[in-house]
CSV table of C-alpha atoms and ligand atoms in Angstrom, one decimal:
chain,number,residue,atom,x,y,z
A,3,MET,CA,0.0,-0.1,0.0
A,4,THR,CA,1.8,3.1,-1.1
A,5,LEU,CA,0.4,6.7,-0.9
A,6,LEU,CA,2.9,9.2,-3.3
A,7,THR,CA,2.6,13.0,-2.4
A,8,GLY,CA,2.9,15.1,-5.9
A,9,ASP,CA,1.6,15.5,-9.4
A,10,SER,CA,0.2,12.1,-10.3
A,11,ALA,CA,0.8,12.7,-14.1
A,12,LEU,CA,4.8,12.9,-13.2
A,13,LEU,CA,4.6,10.2,-10.4
A,14,MET,CA,2.1,7.4,-11.3
A,15,PRO,CA,3.6,6.3,-14.6
A,16,TRP,CA,6.7,5.1,-12.5
A,17,HIS,CA,4.7,2.7,-10.4
A,18,GLY,CA,2.8,0.8,-13.0
A,19,PRO,CA,1.8,-1.2,-14.9
A,20,TYR,CA,-1.5,-1.5,-13.2
A,21,ASP,CA,-4.5,-4.0,-13.3
A,22,MET,CA,-7.1,-1.2,-12.9
A,23,ILE,CA,-6.8,2.5,-12.9
A,24,LEU,CA,-9.3,4.7,-10.8
A,25,VAL,CA,-9.6,8.4,-11.3
A,26,ASP,CA,-11.8,10.8,-9.5
A,27,PRO,CA,-10.1,13.9,-10.9
A,28,PRO,CA,-10.6,17.7,-10.4
A,29,TYR,CA,-12.9,19.1,-12.7
A,30,GLY,CA,-12.5,22.8,-12.2
A,31,ASP,CA,-16.3,22.9,-11.4
A,32,THR,CA,-15.9,24.5,-8.2
A,33,SER,CA,-13.8,27.3,-6.2
A,34,LEU,CA,-12.1,24.6,-3.9
A,35,ALA,CA,-8.3,25.4,-4.0
A,36,TRP,CA,-7.4,21.8,-5.2
A,37,ASP,CA,-10.0,21.8,-7.9
A,38,ARG,CA,-7.8,22.5,-10.9
A,39,CYS,CA,-8.1,20.5,-14.3
A,40,VAL,CA,-5.1,18.2,-14.8
A,41,PRO,CA,-5.1,18.1,-18.6
A,42,ASP,CA,-2.6,15.5,-19.5
A,43,TRP,CA,-3.6,12.4,-17.2
A,44,PRO,CA,-5.5,10.4,-19.9
A,45,GLY,CA,-2.6,9.5,-22.1
A,46,LYS,CA,-0.2,8.8,-19.4
A,47,ALA,CA,-2.8,6.6,-17.6
A,48,LEU,CA,-3.2,4.6,-20.6
A,49,ALA,CA,0.6,3.9,-21.0
A,50,ALA,CA,0.6,2.9,-17.4
A,51,LEU,CA,-2.2,0.1,-17.7
A,52,LYS,CA,-1.8,-3.4,-18.5
A,53,PRO,CA,-3.5,-4.4,-21.8
A,54,SER,CA,-6.1,-6.6,-19.8
A,55,GLY,CA,-6.8,-3.7,-17.5
A,56,SER,CA,-9.5,-0.8,-17.4
A,57,LEU,CA,-10.1,2.4,-16.2
A,58,TRP,CA,-13.1,3.7,-14.1
A,59,VAL,CA,-13.7,7.7,-14.0
A,60,PHE,CA,-16.0,9.5,-11.6
A,61,GLY,CA,-17.8,12.4,-13.3
A,62,SER,CA,-21.0,14.1,-14.5
A,63,LEU,CA,-22.3,13.8,-18.0
A,64,ARG,CA,-21.4,17.5,-18.2
A,65,SER,CA,-17.8,16.5,-17.3
A,66,PHE,CA,-17.6,13.4,-19.8
A,67,LEU,CA,-19.1,15.5,-22.9
A,68,ALA,CA,-16.5,18.1,-22.2
A,69,SER,CA,-13.6,15.6,-22.1
A,70,SER,CA,-14.7,12.9,-24.6
A,71,ALA,CA,-12.1,14.0,-27.0
A,72,ALA,CA,-9.4,13.8,-24.6
A,73,PHE,CA,-10.5,10.2,-23.7
A,74,ARG,CA,-10.6,9.4,-27.5
A,75,ASN,CA,-7.3,10.9,-28.6
A,76,ALA,CA,-5.7,9.5,-25.8
A,77,GLY,CA,-6.5,5.9,-27.0
A,78,TRP,CA,-9.4,4.9,-24.5
A,79,LYS,CA,-12.5,3.3,-25.8
A,80,TYR,CA,-15.8,3.6,-23.8
A,81,ALA,CA,-17.2,0.5,-22.1
A,82,GLN,CA,-20.0,0.9,-19.9
A,83,GLU,CA,-21.2,3.4,-17.1
A,84,LEU,CA,-22.8,2.9,-13.6
A,85,VAL,CA,-25.0,5.5,-11.8
A,86,TRP,CA,-24.1,5.7,-8.1
A,87,GLU,CA,-27.3,7.0,-6.1
A,88,LYS,CA,-26.7,8.8,-3.1
A,89,GLN,CA,-29.0,9.6,-0.1
A,90,ASN,CA,-28.6,13.3,-0.7
A,91,GLY,CA,-26.2,15.5,-2.9
A,92,SER,CA,-25.6,19.0,-4.0
A,93,SER,CA,-26.7,20.7,-7.2
A,94,PHE,CA,-25.1,23.2,-9.3
A,95,HIS,CA,-26.8,26.8,-9.3
A,96,ALA,CA,-28.6,26.0,-12.8
A,97,ASP,CA,-29.9,22.6,-11.9
A,98,ARG,CA,-33.7,22.2,-11.5
A,99,PHE,CA,-33.6,18.8,-9.9
A,100,ARG,CA,-32.0,17.8,-6.7
A,101,ARG,CA,-28.8,16.1,-7.9
A,102,VAL,CA,-28.3,12.7,-6.0
A,103,HIS,CA,-26.2,10.9,-8.6
A,104,GLU,CA,-22.9,10.6,-9.9
A,105,LEU,CA,-21.6,8.7,-13.0
A,106,LEU,CA,-18.9,6.2,-13.3
A,107,VAL,CA,-17.8,5.3,-16.5
A,108,GLN,CA,-15.4,2.4,-17.5
A,109,PHE,CA,-12.8,2.6,-20.5
A,110,TYR,CA,-10.5,0.3,-22.0
A,111,ARG,CA,-7.6,0.6,-24.2
A,112,ASP,CA,-8.7,0.7,-27.9
A,113,ASP,CA,-5.9,-1.7,-28.9
A,114,THR,CA,-7.2,-4.4,-26.8
A,115,PRO,CA,-10.7,-6.3,-27.5
A,116,TRP,CA,-13.1,-6.2,-24.6
A,117,ARG,CA,-13.1,-9.9,-24.2
A,118,ALA,CA,-9.5,-9.4,-23.2
A,119,VAL,CA,-10.1,-7.0,-20.4
A,120,TYR,CA,-10.2,-8.6,-16.9
A,121,ASN,CA,-14.0,-8.8,-15.5
A,122,SER,CA,-15.2,-10.6,-12.5
A,123,VAL,CA,-19.0,-10.5,-13.0
A,124,PRO,CA,-20.5,-8.8,-9.7
A,125,THR,CA,-23.7,-10.3,-8.3
A,126,THR,CA,-26.1,-9.6,-5.6
A,127,PRO,CA,-27.7,-12.5,-3.7
A,128,ASP,CA,-31.3,-11.6,-4.3
A,129,ALA,CA,-32.6,-13.6,-7.2
A,130,ARG,CA,-36.1,-15.0,-7.3
A,131,ALA,CA,-36.8,-18.6,-8.3
A,132,ARG,CA,-37.8,-18.7,-11.8
A,133,THR,CA,-36.7,-20.3,-15.1
A,134,VAL,CA,-36.6,-18.0,-18.2
A,135,ARG,CA,-36.4,-19.4,-21.6
A,136,ARG,CA,-35.2,-17.0,-24.6
A,137,LYS,CA,-36.8,-17.9,-27.7
A,138,HIS,CA,-35.3,-15.4,-29.4
A,139,ARG,CA,-32.1,-13.8,-28.6
A,140,PRO,CA,-32.2,-10.0,-29.1
A,141,PRO,CA,-29.8,-9.3,-31.8
A,142,HIS,CA,-28.6,-5.8,-30.4
A,143,MET,CA,-27.5,-7.3,-27.1
A,144,GLY,CA,-24.5,-9.3,-28.5
A,145,GLN,CA,-24.0,-13.1,-28.1
A,146,ILE,CA,-25.8,-14.8,-25.3
A,147,ASP,CA,-24.4,-18.3,-24.7
A,148,ALA,CA,-27.3,-19.9,-22.6
A,149,GLY,CA,-30.7,-20.4,-24.2
A,150,HIS,CA,-32.3,-20.4,-20.8
A,151,TYR,CA,-31.4,-20.1,-17.1
A,152,VAL,CA,-32.7,-21.3,-14.0
A,153,SER,CA,-32.6,-19.0,-10.6
A,154,GLU,CA,-33.3,-19.7,-7.0
A,155,ASP,CA,-34.5,-17.5,-4.2
A,156,GLY,CA,-31.7,-15.7,-2.6
A,157,GLY,CA,-29.2,-16.9,-5.4
A,158,PRO,CA,-26.9,-14.6,-7.4
A,159,ARG,CA,-28.2,-11.9,-9.7
A,160,LEU,CA,-26.5,-9.7,-12.0
A,161,MET,CA,-25.7,-6.5,-10.2
A,162,ARG,CA,-28.0,-3.7,-11.4
A,163,SER,CA,-26.0,-0.7,-13.0
A,164,VAL,CA,-27.7,1.8,-10.6
A,165,ILE,CA,-26.0,1.4,-7.3
A,166,PRO,CA,-27.6,3.0,-4.1
A,167,VAL,CA,-24.8,3.8,-1.6
A,168,ARG,CA,-24.8,6.4,1.4
A,169,ASN,CA,-22.2,9.0,0.7
A,170,ALA,CA,-19.7,9.8,3.5
A,171,HIS,CA,-21.3,13.2,4.5
A,172,GLY,CA,-20.8,13.9,8.0
A,173,ARG,CA,-17.7,11.5,8.6
A,174,ALA,CA,-15.7,12.5,5.6
A,175,ILE,CA,-12.1,13.8,6.0
A,176,HIS,CA,-12.3,15.0,2.3
A,177,PRO,CA,-14.8,17.2,0.6
A,178,THR,CA,-15.6,14.9,-2.2
A,179,GLU,CA,-14.9,11.7,-0.3
A,180,LYS,CA,-16.3,8.4,-2.1
A,181,PRO,CA,-17.9,5.7,0.0
A,182,VAL,CA,-15.2,2.6,0.3
A,183,ALA,CA,-18.3,0.3,-0.2
A,184,LEU,CA,-18.9,1.6,-3.9
A,185,LEU,CA,-15.2,1.5,-4.5
A,186,GLU,CA,-14.8,-2.1,-3.3
A,187,ILE,CA,-17.6,-3.2,-5.8
A,188,LEU,CA,-15.3,-1.7,-8.9
A,189,ILE,CA,-12.1,-3.1,-7.4
A,190,ARG,CA,-13.6,-6.6,-7.1
A,191,THR,CA,-15.1,-6.3,-10.6
A,192,SER,CA,-12.1,-5.0,-12.5
A,193,CYS,CA,-8.9,-6.0,-10.6
A,194,PRO,CA,-8.0,-9.6,-10.1
A,195,PRO,CA,-7.2,-10.9,-6.6
A,196,GLY,CA,-3.6,-9.8,-5.4
A,197,GLY,CA,-3.5,-7.1,-8.6
A,198,LEU,CA,-2.4,-3.4,-8.6
A,199,VAL,CA,-4.9,-0.6,-8.4
A,200,GLY,CA,-3.7,2.7,-9.4
A,201,ASP,CA,-5.5,5.6,-7.8
A,202,TRP,CA,-4.5,9.0,-9.5
A,203,PHE,CA,-6.4,11.5,-7.3
A,204,ALA,CA,-6.4,9.7,-3.9
A,205,GLY,CA,-7.8,12.6,-1.9
A,206,SER,CA,-8.9,10.7,1.5
A,207,GLY,CA,-7.3,7.2,0.4
A,208,ALA,CA,-11.0,5.7,0.4
A,209,ALA,CA,-9.7,3.5,-2.5
A,210,GLY,CA,-6.7,2.3,-0.5
A,211,VAL,CA,-9.1,1.2,2.2
A,212,ALA,CA,-11.3,-0.7,-0.3
A,213,CYS,CA,-8.1,-2.4,-1.7
A,214,ARG,CA,-7.1,-3.4,1.8
A,215,LEU,CA,-10.6,-5.0,2.4
A,216,ALA,CA,-10.6,-6.7,-1.1
A,217,GLY,CA,-7.2,-7.9,-1.0
A,218,ARG,CA,-5.6,-5.9,-3.8
A,219,ARG,CA,-2.5,-3.8,-3.9
A,220,TYR,CA,-2.5,-0.2,-4.1
A,221,VAL,CA,-0.6,3.0,-5.2
A,222,GLY,CA,-2.3,6.2,-4.9
A,223,CYS,CA,-1.3,9.8,-5.3
A,224,GLU,CA,-2.4,13.0,-3.6
A,225,ILE,CA,-1.0,16.5,-4.3
A,226,ASP,CA,-2.1,17.9,-1.2
A,227,PRO,CA,0.5,16.8,1.5
A,228,VAL,CA,-1.7,17.1,4.4
A,229,MET,CA,-4.4,15.2,2.9
A,230,ALA,CA,-1.9,12.6,1.8
A,231,GLN,CA,-0.6,12.0,5.2
A,232,LYS,CA,-4.5,11.9,6.3
A,233,ALA,CA,-4.8,9.2,3.7
A,234,ARG,CA,-1.8,7.3,4.6
A,235,ASP,CA,-2.9,7.0,8.4
A,236,ARG,CA,-6.4,6.0,7.3
A,237,ILE,CA,-5.3,3.2,5.2
A,238,ALA,CA,-2.7,2.0,7.8
A,239,SER,CA,-5.4,1.7,10.4
A,240,VAL,CA,-7.3,-1.0,8.4
A,241,LEU,CA,-6.5,-4.6,8.8
A,242,PRO,CA,-5.4,-6.3,5.6
A,243,LEU,CA,-7.9,-9.0,4.1
A,244,GLY,CA,-7.4,-12.2,6.3
A,245,GLU,CA,-5.9,-10.5,9.1
A,246,GLY,CA,-9.1,-9.6,11.0
A,247,ILE,CA,-10.6,-11.2,13.9
A,248,SER,CA,-12.6,-14.3,13.1
A,249,PRO,CA,-16.2,-14.6,14.2
B,308,LIG,C1,-12.0,14.7,-6.4
B,308,LIG,S1,-10.7,14.6,-5.3
B,308,LIG,C2,-10.6,12.9,-4.9
B,308,LIG,C3,-11.4,12.3,-3.8
B,308,LIG,C4,-11.1,10.9,-3.6
B,308,LIG,N1,-11.8,10.0,-4.7
B,308,LIG,C5,-11.9,10.5,-2.3
B,308,LIG,O1,-12.5,9.4,-2.1
B,308,LIG,O2,-11.2,11.0,-1.2
B,308,LIG,C6,-9.4,15.0,-6.2
B,308,LIG,C7,-8.1,15.0,-5.6
B,308,LIG,O3,-7.1,15.2,-6.4
B,308,LIG,C8,-6.1,15.9,-5.8
B,308,LIG,N2,-5.2,16.6,-7.1
B,308,LIG,C9,-5.5,17.5,-7.7
B,308,LIG,N3,-4.5,17.8,-8.7
B,308,LIG,C10,-3.8,16.6,-8.5
B,308,LIG,C11,-2.6,16.2,-9.2
B,308,LIG,N4,-2.0,16.8,-10.2
B,308,LIG,N5,-2.1,14.9,-8.8
B,308,LIG,C12,-2.4,14.4,-7.7
B,308,LIG,N6,-3.5,14.8,-7.0
B,308,LIG,C13,-4.1,15.8,-7.2
B,308,LIG,C14,-6.7,17.2,-5.1
B,308,LIG,O4,-5.9,17.6,-4.0
B,308,LIG,C15,-8.1,16.4,-4.5
B,308,LIG,O5,-7.6,15.6,-3.2
């Protein structure tokens, strides 16, 4: 578990190659001192990622529309997106709805086929007993191998793409801290056990905590030395997978 202090575009490439890269970047949307766009991270992150790896980015549709050319030009291909639903949130001044969600978008290298990208299919234990027969496979959804499937009560079900997780308001050490439970889902899905996660804008180190709990290795980078030390202390206070007290 390593937490570097400095500019991630300079430091992070030296600590790869990564199995998964996580990016929760400053978008320059607010007046917070650290919220200044870092323009050159997409190309450097791509060069530091294993071919079987993928990139998860936090943002809003506004930020993704503004940066879509930068992703494409750096060699990233869009894979899929998730919606993180929060119990409360903060809106921009022109919003007409209370904003309680954030997007998470997964990208992979455009020189690698999607089937070669590591992906451990996430499930939740809430299936209902039923047998579903597919007479016609919908052509627009790609190849589906089984013609039917049987599920049982409480069995595994493909995780839904809208994920409700409480945000860290009230106990956060960083103004835009992400919940460990949400990060753990991404990490378990996209990084093999024991693999290396690169967290390019570490903030509170929440992703480092998630890596400890999930048994993945972690390199994070934070430009603010005070926050970097808080993140280091926080990660160090969590027992690694397998070293907790057994029930
Ligand atoms: C959106 S916050 C990340 C919050 C984090 N995901 C968490 O859960 O706590 C972005 C962080 O990137 C840091 N930052 C800004 N520019 C940076 C740079 N060039 N290199 C590394 N960190 C940077 C900021 O200080 C800020 O803490």
